[in-house]
Amino acid sequence: EFDKVFNDAQRQGRISFYLTSRGEEACSVGSAAALREDDWMLPQYRELGSALWRGMTYMDIANQATGNRHDPAHGRQLPLHYGSYERRIVYIKSTLGTQCPHA
């Protein structure tokens, strides 16, 4: 399970930040499914399902979580601060509540 691997990696100090989505998958997938394809998503932590619904792969998320050479943000985001311009997913921000003005 993706969450377990990356949560364990965070606990072992191999990545600096990770929060699991366990038990909350249906909420984020349901919300993403209700949007039109051209709507922008402004996800927050624990909403990995919405990114997967929009077409991001586990490899996309893993690349961004580790900040490796395949990370489109080139390691400039914290782990789990994924996003995708092509899929209309605004990068997650640490400051909670910043998405309200956009919505």
C-alpha angles and dihedrals in degrees: 000000000000095000092052094050094049095039088053090048089054092048089050092051095247092121125022102225139024136148122190125233096209112148094009101074097104093054095055095041091048092050092048092047090055092058125087116247091250094051117105118237121216102192129183134203117308093029099105090130091067092056091048090049089054091054105266110141130222086251091055090053092044091051091052094043091055097036091227128161091278093057108113089210090055092230094303093122128068115255110278091026091112127160142154129213091196092054094040094245114144112218113262114255128211093223104087117220097029090113094064097082090051094049 
